[in-house]
Short mmCIF file of C-alpha atoms (C1' of nucleotides) in Angstrom, two decimals:
data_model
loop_
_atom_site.label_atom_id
_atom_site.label_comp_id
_atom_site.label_asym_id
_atom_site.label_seq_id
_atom_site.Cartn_x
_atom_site.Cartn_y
_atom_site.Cartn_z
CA UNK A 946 93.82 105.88 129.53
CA UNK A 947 95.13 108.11 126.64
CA UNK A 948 93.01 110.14 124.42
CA UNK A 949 93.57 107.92 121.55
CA UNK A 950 91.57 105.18 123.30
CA UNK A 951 89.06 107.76 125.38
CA UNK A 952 88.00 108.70 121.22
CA UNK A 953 87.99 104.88 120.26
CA UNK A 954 85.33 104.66 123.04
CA UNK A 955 83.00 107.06 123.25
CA UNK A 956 81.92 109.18 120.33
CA UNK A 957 83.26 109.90 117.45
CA UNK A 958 87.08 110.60 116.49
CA UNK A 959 88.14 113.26 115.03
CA UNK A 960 89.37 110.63 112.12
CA UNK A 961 91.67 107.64 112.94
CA UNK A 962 95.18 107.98 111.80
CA UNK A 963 95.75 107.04 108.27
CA UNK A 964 99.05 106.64 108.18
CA UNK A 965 100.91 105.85 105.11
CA UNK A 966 98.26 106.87 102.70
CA UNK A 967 98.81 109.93 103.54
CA UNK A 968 101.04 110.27 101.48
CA UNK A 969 98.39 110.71 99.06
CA UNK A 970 96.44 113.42 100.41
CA UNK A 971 95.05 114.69 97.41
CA UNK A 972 94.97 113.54 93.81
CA UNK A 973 97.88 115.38 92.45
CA UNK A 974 101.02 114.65 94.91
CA UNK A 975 101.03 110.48 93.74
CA UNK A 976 101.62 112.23 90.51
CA UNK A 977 104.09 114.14 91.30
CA UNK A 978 105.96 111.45 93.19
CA UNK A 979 106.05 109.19 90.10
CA UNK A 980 107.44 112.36 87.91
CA UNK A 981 110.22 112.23 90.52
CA UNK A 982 110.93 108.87 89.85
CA UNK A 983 111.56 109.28 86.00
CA UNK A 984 114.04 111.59 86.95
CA UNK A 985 111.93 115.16 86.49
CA UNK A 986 113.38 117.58 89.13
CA UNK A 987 112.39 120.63 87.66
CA UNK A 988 109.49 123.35 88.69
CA UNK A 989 108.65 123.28 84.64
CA UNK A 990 109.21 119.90 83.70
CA UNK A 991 106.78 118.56 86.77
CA UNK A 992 103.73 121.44 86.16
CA UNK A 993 103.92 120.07 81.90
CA UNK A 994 104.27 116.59 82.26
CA UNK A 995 101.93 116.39 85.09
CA UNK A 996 99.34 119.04 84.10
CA UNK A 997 98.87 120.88 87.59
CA UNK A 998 98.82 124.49 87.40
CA UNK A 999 101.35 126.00 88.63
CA UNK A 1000 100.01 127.35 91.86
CA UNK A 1001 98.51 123.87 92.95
CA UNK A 1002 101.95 122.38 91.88
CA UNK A 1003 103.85 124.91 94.07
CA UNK A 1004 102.05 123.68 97.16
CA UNK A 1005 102.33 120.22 96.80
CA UNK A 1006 105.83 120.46 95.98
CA UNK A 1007 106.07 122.98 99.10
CA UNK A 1008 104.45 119.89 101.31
CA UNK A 1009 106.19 117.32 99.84
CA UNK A 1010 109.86 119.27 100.76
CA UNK A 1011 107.89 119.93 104.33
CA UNK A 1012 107.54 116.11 104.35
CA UNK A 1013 110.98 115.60 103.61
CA UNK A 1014 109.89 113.12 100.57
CA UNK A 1015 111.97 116.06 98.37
CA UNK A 1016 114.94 118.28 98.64
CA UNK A 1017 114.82 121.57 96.91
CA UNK A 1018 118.42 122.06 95.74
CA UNK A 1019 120.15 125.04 93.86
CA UNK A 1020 121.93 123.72 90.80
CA UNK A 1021 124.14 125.90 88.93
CA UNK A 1022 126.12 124.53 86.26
CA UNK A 1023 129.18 126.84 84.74
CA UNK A 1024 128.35 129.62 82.85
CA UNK A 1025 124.28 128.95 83.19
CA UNK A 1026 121.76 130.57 85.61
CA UNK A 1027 121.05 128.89 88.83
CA UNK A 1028 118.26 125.78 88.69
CA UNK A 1029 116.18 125.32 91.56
CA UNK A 1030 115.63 121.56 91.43
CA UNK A 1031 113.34 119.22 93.37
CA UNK A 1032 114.80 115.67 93.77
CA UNK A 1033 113.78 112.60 95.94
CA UNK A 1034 115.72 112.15 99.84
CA UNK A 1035 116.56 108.81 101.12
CA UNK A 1036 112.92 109.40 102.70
CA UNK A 1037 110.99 109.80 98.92
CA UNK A 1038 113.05 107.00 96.88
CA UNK A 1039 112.25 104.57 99.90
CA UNK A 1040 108.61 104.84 98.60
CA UNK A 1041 109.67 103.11 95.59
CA UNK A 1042 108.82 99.94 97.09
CA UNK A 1043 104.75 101.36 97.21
CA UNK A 1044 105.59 102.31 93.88
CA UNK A 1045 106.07 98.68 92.52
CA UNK A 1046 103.77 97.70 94.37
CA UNK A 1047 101.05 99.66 92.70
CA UNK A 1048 102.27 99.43 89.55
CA UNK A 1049 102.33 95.48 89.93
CA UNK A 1050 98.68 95.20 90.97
CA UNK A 1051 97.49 97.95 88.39
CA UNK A 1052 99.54 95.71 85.28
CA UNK A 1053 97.23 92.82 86.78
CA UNK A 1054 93.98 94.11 87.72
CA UNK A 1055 93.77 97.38 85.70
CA UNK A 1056 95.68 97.01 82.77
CA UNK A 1057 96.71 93.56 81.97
CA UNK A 1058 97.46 94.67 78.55
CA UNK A 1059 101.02 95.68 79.58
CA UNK A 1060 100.20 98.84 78.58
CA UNK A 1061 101.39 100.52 82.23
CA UNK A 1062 102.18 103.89 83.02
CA UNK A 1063 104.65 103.05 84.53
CA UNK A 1064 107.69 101.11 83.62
CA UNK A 1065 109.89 99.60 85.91
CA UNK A 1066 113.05 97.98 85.24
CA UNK A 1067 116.25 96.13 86.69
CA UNK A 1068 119.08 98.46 85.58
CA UNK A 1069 121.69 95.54 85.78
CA UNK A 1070 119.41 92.77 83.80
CA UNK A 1071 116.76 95.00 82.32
CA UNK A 1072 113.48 92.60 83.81
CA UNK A 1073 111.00 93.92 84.72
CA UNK A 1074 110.38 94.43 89.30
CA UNK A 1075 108.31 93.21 91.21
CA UNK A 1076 107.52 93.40 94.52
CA UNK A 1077 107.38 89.83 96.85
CA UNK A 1078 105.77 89.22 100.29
CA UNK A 1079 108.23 87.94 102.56
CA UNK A 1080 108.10 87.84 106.91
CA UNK A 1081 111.14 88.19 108.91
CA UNK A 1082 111.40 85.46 109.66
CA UNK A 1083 112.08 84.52 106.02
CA UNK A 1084 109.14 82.63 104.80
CA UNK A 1085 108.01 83.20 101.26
CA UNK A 1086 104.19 84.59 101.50
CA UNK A 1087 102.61 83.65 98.02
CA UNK A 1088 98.69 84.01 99.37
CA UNK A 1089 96.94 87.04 101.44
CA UNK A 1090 95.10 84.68 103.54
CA UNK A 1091 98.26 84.11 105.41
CA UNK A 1092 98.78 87.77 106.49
CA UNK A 1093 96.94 88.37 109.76
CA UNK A 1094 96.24 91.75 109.80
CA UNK A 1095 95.34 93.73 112.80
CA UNK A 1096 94.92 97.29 114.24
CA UNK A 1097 98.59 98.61 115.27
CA UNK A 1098 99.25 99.92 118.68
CA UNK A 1099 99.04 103.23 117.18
CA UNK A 1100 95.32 102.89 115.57
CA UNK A 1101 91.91 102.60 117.87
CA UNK A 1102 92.43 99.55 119.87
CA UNK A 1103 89.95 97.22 118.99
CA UNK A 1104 86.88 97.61 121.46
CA UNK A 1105 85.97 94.92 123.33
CA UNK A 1106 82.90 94.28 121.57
CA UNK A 1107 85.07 93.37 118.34
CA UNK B 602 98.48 109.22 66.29
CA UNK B 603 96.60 108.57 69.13
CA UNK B 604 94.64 111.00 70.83
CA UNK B 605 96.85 110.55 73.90
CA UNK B 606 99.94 111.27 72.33
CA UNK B 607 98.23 114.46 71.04
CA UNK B 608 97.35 115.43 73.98
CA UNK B 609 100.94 115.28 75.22
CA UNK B 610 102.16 116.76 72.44
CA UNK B 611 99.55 119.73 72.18
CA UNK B 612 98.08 121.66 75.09
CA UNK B 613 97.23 120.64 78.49
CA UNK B 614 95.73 116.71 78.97
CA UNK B 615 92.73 116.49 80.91
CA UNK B 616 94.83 115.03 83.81
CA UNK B 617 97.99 112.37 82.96
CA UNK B 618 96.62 108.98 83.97
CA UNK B 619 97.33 108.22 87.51
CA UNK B 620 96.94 104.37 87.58
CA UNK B 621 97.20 102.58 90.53
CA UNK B 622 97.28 105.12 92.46
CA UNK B 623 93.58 106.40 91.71
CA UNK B 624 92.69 103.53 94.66
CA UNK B 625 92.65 106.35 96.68
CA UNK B 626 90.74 108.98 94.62
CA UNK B 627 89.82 110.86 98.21
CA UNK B 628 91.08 110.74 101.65
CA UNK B 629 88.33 107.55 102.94
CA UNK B 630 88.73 104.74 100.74
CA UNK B 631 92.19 104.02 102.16
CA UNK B 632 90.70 103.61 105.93
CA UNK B 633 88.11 101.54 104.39
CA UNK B 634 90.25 99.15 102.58
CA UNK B 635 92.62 98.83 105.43
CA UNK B 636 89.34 97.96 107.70
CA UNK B 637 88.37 95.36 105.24
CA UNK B 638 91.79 93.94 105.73
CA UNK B 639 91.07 93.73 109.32
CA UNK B 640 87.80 92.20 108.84
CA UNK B 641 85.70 94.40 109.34
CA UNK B 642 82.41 93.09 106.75
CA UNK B 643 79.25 95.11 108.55
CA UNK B 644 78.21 98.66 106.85
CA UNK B 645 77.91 99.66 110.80
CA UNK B 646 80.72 98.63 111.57
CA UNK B 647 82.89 100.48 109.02
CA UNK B 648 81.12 103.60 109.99
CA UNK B 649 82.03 103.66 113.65
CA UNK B 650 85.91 101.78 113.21
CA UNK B 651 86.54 104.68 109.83
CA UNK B 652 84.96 107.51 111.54
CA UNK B 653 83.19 107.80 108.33
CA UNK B 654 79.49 109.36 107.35
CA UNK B 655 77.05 107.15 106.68
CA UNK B 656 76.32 109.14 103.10
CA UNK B 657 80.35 109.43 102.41
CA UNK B 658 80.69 105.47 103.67
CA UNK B 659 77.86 104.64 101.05
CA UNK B 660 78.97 106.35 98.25
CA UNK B 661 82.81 104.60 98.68
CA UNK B 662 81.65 101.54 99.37
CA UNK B 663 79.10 101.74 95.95
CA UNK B 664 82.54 102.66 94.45
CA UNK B 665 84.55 100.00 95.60
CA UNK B 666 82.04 97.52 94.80
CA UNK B 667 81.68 98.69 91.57
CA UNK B 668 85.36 98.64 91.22
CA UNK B 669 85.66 94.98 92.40
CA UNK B 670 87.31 95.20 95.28
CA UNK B 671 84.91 94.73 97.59
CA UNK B 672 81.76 92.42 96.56
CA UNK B 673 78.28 92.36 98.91
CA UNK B 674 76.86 89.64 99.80
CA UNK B 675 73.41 88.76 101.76
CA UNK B 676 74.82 86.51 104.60
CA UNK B 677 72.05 84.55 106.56
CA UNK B 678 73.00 83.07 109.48
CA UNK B 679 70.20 80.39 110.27
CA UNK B 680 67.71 81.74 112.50
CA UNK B 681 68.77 85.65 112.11
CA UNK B 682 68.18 88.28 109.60
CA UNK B 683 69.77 88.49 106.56
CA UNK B 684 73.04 90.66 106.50
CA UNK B 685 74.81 92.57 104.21
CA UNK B 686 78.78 92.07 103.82
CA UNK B 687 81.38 93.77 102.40
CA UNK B 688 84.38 91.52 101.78
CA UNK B 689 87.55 91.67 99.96
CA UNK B 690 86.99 90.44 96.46
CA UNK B 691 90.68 88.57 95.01
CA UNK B 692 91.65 92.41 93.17
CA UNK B 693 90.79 93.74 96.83
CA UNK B 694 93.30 91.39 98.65
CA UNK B 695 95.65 91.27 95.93
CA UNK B 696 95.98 95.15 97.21
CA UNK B 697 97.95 93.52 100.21
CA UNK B 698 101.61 94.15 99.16
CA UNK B 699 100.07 97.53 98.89
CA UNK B 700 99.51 98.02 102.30
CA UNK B 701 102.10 96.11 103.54
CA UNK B 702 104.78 98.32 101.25
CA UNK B 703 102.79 101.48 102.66
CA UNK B 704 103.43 100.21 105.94
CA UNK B 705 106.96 99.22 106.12
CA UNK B 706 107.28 103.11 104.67
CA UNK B 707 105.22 103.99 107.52
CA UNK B 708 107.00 102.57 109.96
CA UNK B 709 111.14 103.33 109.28
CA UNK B 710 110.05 106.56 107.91
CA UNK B 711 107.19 108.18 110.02
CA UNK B 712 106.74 106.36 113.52
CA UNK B 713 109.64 103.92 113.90
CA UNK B 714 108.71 103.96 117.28
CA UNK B 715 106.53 100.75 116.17
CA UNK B 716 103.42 102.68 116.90
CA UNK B 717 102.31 101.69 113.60
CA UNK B 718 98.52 101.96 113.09
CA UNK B 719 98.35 98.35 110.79
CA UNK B 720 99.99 95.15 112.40
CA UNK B 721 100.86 92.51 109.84
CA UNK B 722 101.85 89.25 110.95
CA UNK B 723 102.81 85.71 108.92
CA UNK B 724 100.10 83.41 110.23
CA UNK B 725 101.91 80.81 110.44
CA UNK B 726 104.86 81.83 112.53
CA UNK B 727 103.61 85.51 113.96
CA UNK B 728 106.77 87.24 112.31
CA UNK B 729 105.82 90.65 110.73
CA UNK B 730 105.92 90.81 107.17
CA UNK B 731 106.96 92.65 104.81
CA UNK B 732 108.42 93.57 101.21
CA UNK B 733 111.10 92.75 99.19
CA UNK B 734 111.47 93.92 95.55
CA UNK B 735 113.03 91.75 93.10
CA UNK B 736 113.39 91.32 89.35
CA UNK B 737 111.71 88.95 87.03
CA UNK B 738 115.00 87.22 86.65
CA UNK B 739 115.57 86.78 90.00
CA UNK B 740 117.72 89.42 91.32
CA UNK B 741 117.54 90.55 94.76
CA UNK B 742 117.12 94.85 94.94
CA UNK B 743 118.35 96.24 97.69
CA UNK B 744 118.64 99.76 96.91
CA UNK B 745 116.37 102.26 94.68
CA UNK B 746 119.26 103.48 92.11
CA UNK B 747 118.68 99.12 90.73
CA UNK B 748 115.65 100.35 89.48
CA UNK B 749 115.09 102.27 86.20
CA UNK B 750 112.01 104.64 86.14
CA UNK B 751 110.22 105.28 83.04
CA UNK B 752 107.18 106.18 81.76
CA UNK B 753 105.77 103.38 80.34
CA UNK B 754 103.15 102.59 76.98
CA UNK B 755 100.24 104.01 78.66
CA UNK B 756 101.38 106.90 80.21
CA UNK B 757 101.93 110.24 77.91
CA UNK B 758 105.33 109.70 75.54
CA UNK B 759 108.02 111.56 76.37
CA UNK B 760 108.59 114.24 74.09
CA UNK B 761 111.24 114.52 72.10
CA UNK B 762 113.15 117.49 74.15
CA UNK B 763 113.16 114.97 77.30
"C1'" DC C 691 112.76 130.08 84.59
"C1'" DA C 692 110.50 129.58 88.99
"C1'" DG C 693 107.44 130.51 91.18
"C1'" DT C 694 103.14 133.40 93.99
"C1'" DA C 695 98.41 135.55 94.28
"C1'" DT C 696 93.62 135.74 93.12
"C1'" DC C 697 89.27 134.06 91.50
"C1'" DC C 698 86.01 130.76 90.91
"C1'" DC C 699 84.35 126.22 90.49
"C1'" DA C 700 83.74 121.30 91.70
"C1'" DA C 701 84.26 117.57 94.74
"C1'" DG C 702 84.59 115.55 99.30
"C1'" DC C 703 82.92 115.34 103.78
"C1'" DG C 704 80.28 115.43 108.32
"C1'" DA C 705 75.83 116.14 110.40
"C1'" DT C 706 71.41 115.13 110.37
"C1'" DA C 707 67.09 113.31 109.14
"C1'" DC C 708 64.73 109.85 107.00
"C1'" DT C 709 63.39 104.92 104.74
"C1'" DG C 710 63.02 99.74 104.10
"C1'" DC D 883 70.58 97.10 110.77
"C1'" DA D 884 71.62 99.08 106.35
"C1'" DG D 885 71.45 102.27 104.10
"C1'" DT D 886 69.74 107.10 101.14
"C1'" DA D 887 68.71 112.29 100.81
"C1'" DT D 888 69.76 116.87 101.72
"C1'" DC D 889 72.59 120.76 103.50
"C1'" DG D 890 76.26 123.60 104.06
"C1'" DC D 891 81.13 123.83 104.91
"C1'" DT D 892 85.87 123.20 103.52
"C1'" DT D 893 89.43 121.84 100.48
"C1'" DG D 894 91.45 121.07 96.14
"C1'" DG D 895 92.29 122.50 91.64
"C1'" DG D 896 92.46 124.98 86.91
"C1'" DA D 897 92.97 129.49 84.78
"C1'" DT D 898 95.10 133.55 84.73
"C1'" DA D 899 97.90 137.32 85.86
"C1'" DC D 900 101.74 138.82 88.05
"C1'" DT D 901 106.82 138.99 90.38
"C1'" DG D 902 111.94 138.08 91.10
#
DNA sequence: CAGTATCCCAAGCGATACTG
DNA sequence: CAGTATCGCTTGGGATACTG
């Protein structure tokens, strides 16, 4: 029996695994992430339109290159200084999808006065995204009653008192 | 002007507002959502599936409840003693796409070995599910560069040196 | 401009003990 | 069973000063 399911049993875990909301360890990195989405790459742009002092900032954007979410890139255009500049990988604009997400549920439960902080946009037809629940199998999913949702393989497996 | 655009234009804001993402203010309310998704209803049984203090698990749970995404109920099964419940109130499952968008990150990006901690499956024909991002007008989005980022109304105004 | 180092404070958390 | 109260630890974060 593994360790992972020796913890689920007996006492308790150290803390089960939580996955993709890690990416949020803290409550300045979702920040952060969104500033890299409007296109802010730089050190000074990210610590004034976020408000994080700078050390804080320098962490999170140390973990957040360690997490491969950004790439810290030297810029130098002709005739200027160097730019250190902090963009999004494949790995950080794939969270865009969260993103939406959010955004959608905030515009409907939080703010349904369209007044967002977030604006999201169709470059091609200028409509606003959205995010829709499909399975792979192709069905449209229009209700949250018809997601099962279960413990993965890689959480506690569900005791058999559950 | 409004004291929010002040506040962008003058010295540091109190903290840019962070939206949707303030769901997870700390690093428990996540694994209690996600339990709630798997059913999980029983103050006990939270505790032991999260991993979570009984002090910590009451304060997030006040929270959550007072945010309306979870709602308590007495339950009363005939015969037994009254129960309390925590259940997903329609803001809490409307959080779905949420996890399921988290998840599908999760899982190309972090364990694609399919050791995925969350298991969401289409009830009706057991294929996993997950999400696509369209526009309002119908467009399919396939890659991040579709999608224009920008801050929207409620979030600080860009200045004018953006 | 792009950070790093230090200091101090506030919040989050687990452990534990206790109550209805 | 379903919590609440208290304690002390640890982490995160703002302010500030400093470096390449």
């Amino acid at each position: 029996m593994s360790d992972e399911a020796e913890a689920a049993t007996e006492g308790r875990p150290e803390r089960w695994r939580r996955d993709a909301w890690d990416i949020e360890p803290d409550s300045t990195t979702g920040v952060i992430i969104r500033e890299a989405f409007y296109g802010t790459r730089r050190f000074d742009d990210f610590e004034r339109h976020c408000g994080i002092s700078p050390s804080v900032l320098s962490a999170r954007l140390r973990d957040l290159v360690a997490d491969g979410i950004l790439e810290k890139t030297r810029y130098r255009a002709p005739g200027t200084r160097g730019r250190d500049e902090y963009r999004l990988t494949d790995k950080g604009r794939a969270l865009l999808p969260i993103l939406i997400a959010l955004n959608n549920w905030a515009e409907r439960w939080i703010v349904p006065d369209g007044a967002s902080t977030l604006s999201l946009l169709h470059r091609d037809c200028g409509s606003p995204v959205r995010t829709a629940v499909t399975c792979a199998s192709g069905h449209d999913i229009t209700a949250p009653s018809e997601v099962l949702a279960a413990p993965g393989p890689g959480a506690r497996p569900a005791s058999a008192s559950d």
